[in-house]
Tab-separated table of C-alpha atoms in Angstrom:
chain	number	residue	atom	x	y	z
A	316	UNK	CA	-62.737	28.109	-62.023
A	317	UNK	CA	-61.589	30.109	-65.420
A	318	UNK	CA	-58.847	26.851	-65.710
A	319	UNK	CA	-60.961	23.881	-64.874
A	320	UNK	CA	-62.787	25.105	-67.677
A	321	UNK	CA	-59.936	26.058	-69.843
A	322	UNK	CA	-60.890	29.458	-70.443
A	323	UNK	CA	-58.256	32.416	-70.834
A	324	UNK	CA	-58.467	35.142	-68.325
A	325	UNK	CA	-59.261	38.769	-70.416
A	326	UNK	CA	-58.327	42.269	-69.527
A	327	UNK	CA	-62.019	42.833	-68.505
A	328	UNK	CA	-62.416	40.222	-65.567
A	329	UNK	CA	-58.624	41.647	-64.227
A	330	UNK	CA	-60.178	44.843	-64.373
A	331	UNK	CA	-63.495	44.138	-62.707
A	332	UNK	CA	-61.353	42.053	-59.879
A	333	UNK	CA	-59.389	45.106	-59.627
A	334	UNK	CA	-62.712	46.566	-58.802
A	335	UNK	CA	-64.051	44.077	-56.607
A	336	UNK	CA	-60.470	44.205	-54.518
A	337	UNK	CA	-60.777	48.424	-54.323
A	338	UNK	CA	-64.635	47.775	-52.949
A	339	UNK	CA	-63.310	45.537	-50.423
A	340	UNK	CA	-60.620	47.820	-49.471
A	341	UNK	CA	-63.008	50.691	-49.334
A	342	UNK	CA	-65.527	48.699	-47.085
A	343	UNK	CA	-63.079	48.170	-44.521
A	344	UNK	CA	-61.170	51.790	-44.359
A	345	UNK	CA	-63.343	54.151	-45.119
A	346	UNK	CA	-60.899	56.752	-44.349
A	347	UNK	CA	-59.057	55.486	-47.087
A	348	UNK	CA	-55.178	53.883	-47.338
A	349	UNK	CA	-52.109	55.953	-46.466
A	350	UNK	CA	-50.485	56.541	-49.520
A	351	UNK	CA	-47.317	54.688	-48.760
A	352	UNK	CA	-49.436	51.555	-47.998
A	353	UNK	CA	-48.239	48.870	-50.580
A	354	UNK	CA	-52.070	47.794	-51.669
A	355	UNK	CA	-52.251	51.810	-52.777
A	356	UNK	CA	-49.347	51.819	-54.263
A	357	UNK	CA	-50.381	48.592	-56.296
A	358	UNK	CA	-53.879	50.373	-56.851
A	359	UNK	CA	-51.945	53.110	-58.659
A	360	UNK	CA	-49.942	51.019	-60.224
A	361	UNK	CA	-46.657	52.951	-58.677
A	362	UNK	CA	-45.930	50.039	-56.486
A	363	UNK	CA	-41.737	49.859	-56.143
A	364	UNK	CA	-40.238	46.662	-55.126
A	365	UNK	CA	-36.950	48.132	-54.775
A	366	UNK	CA	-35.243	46.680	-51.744
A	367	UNK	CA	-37.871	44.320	-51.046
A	368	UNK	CA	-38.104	40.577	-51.526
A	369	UNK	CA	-40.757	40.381	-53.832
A	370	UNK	CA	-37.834	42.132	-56.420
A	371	UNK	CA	-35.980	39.343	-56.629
A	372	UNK	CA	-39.080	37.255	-58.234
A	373	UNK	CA	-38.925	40.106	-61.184
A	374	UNK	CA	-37.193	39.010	-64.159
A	375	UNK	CA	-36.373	41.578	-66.865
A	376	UNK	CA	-37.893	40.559	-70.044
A	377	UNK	CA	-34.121	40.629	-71.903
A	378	UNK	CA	-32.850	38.055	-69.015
A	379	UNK	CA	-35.669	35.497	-68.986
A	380	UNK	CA	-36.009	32.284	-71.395
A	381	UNK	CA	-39.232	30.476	-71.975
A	382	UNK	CA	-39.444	26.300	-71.838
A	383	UNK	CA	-41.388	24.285	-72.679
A	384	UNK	CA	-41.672	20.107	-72.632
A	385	UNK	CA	-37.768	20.389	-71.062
A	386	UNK	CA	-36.878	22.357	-74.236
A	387	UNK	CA	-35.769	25.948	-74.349
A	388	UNK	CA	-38.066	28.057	-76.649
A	389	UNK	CA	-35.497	30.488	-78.372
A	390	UNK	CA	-36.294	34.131	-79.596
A	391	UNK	CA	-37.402	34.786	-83.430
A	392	UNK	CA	-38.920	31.046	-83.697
A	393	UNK	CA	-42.596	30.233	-84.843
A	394	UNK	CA	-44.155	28.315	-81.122
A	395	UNK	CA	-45.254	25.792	-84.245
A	396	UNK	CA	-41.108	25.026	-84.036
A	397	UNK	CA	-41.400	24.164	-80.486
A	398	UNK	CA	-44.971	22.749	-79.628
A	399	UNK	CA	-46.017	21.583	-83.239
A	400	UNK	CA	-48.479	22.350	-85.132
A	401	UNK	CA	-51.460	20.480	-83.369
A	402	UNK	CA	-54.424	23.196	-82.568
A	403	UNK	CA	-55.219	21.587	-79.689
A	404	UNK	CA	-52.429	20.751	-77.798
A	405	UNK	CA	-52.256	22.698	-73.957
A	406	UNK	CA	-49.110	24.438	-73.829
A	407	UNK	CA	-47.969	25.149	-69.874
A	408	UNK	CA	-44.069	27.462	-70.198
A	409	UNK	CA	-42.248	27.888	-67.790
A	410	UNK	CA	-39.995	30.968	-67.266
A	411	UNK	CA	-36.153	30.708	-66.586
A	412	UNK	CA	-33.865	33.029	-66.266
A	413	UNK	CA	-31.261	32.836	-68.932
A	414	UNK	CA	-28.198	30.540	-68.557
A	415	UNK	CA	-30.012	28.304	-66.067
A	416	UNK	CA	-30.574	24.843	-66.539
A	417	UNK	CA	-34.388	23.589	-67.470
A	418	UNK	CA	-36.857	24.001	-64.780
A	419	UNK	CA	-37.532	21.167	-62.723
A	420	UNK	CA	-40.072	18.394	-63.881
A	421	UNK	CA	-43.478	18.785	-61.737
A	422	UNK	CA	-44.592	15.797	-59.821
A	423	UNK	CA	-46.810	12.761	-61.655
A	424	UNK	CA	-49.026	12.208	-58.460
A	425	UNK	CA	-49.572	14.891	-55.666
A	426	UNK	CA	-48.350	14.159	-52.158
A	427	UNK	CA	-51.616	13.078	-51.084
A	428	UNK	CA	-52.126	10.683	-53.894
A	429	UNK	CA	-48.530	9.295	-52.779
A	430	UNK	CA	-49.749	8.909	-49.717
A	431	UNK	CA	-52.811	7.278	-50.666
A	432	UNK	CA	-51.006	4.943	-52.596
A	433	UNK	CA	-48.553	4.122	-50.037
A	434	UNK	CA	-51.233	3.153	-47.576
A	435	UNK	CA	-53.071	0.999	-50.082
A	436	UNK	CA	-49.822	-1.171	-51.162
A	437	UNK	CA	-48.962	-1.323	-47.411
A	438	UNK	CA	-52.613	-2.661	-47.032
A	439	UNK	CA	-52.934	-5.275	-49.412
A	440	UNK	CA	-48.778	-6.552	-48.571
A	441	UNK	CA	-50.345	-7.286	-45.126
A	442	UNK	CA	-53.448	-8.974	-46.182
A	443	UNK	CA	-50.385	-11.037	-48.186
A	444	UNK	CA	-48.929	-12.153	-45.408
A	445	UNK	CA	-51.939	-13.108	-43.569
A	446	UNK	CA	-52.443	-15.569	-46.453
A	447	UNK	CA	-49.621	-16.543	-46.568
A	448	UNK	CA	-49.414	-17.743	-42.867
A	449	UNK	CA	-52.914	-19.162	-43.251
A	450	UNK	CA	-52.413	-21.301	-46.174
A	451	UNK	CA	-52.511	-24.638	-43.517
A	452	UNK	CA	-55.305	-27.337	-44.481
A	453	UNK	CA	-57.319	-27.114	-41.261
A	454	UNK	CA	-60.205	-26.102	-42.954
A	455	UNK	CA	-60.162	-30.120	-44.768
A	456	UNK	CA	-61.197	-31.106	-41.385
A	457	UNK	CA	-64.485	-29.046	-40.926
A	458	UNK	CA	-67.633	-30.940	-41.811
A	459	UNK	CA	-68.570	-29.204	-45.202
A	460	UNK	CA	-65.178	-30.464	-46.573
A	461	UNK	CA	-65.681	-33.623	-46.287
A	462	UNK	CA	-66.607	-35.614	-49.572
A	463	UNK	CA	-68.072	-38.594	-48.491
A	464	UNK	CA	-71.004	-36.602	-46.241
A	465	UNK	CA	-73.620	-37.080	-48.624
A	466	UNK	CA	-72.740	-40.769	-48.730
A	467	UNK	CA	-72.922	-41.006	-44.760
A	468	UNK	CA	-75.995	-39.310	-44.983
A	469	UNK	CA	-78.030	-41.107	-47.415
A	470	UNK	CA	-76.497	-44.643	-45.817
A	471	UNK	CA	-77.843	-43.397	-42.192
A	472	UNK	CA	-74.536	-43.735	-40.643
A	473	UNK	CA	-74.507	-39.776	-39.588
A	474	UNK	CA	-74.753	-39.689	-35.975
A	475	UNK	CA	-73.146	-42.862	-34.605
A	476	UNK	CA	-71.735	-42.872	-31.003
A	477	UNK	CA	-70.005	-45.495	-29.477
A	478	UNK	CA	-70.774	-44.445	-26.244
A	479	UNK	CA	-74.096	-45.269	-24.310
A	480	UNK	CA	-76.799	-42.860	-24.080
């Protein structure tokens, strides 16, 4: 919610989810957590990823670059070098570890929206074709096509049959 409506998240909503999460956790063990349990740990603030694969997401502060707009921000430089000096301009950096390339580009349209998309274009290229196959002159021989109807009509000459009633 705190991003559709561009607001920053402060120290004081982290705490009271912190809070909200321990309430939970109270709720349902009321005994309490072992102290080994990794939500514990992480309650403490003692949690060790050592070993585990949620280490290898941790990047050391000294071995991590920040990009932005396919450009590496470097160390000692105002974010005014980088960004520019717009006030209102939504900056969204991406972290890197150093020495690898720029972070991949994220998708224009979602995969639903490509899907969407692909299903409308298939839609209307059939509706194409069916026009295109339909484009004979049959309809010239229906009776509202026909430009001398009104004359027939006024004249009387409508409903003539040469055969005997």
């Amino acid at each position: 919610k705190l991003v559709q409506a561009d607001q920053c998240v402060t120290c004081d909503q982290i705490n009271e989810a912190l809070q909200q999460l321990k309430g939970a956790v109270m709720i349902v063990y009321p005994m309490g957590l072992p102290p080994y349990d990794p939500i514990e740990l992480e309650f403490k603030n003692q949690e060790e990823l050592e070993g585990t694969q949620d280490s290898l997401d941790v990047i050391p502060e000294a071995d991590l670059t920040l990009w932005f707009s396919g450009k590496e921000m470097h160390r000692g430089k105002l974010l005014s070098d980088s960004v520019g000096k717009n006030e209102k301009t939504k900056v969204i950096v991406k972290i890197q570890k150093k020495g690898n390339a720029a972070p991949a580009r994220e998708r224009v349209v979602s995969d639903d929206e490509q899907k969407q998309m692909m299903a409308y274009y298939y839609r209307k290229q059939q509706e194409l074709k069916k026009l295109e196959e339909n484009e004979d002159n049959s309809y010239m021989d229906s009776e509202w096509a026909d430009r001398n109807s009104l004359k027939r009509t006024f004249q009387g000459l409508n409903d003539i049959k040469w055969k005997p009633r």
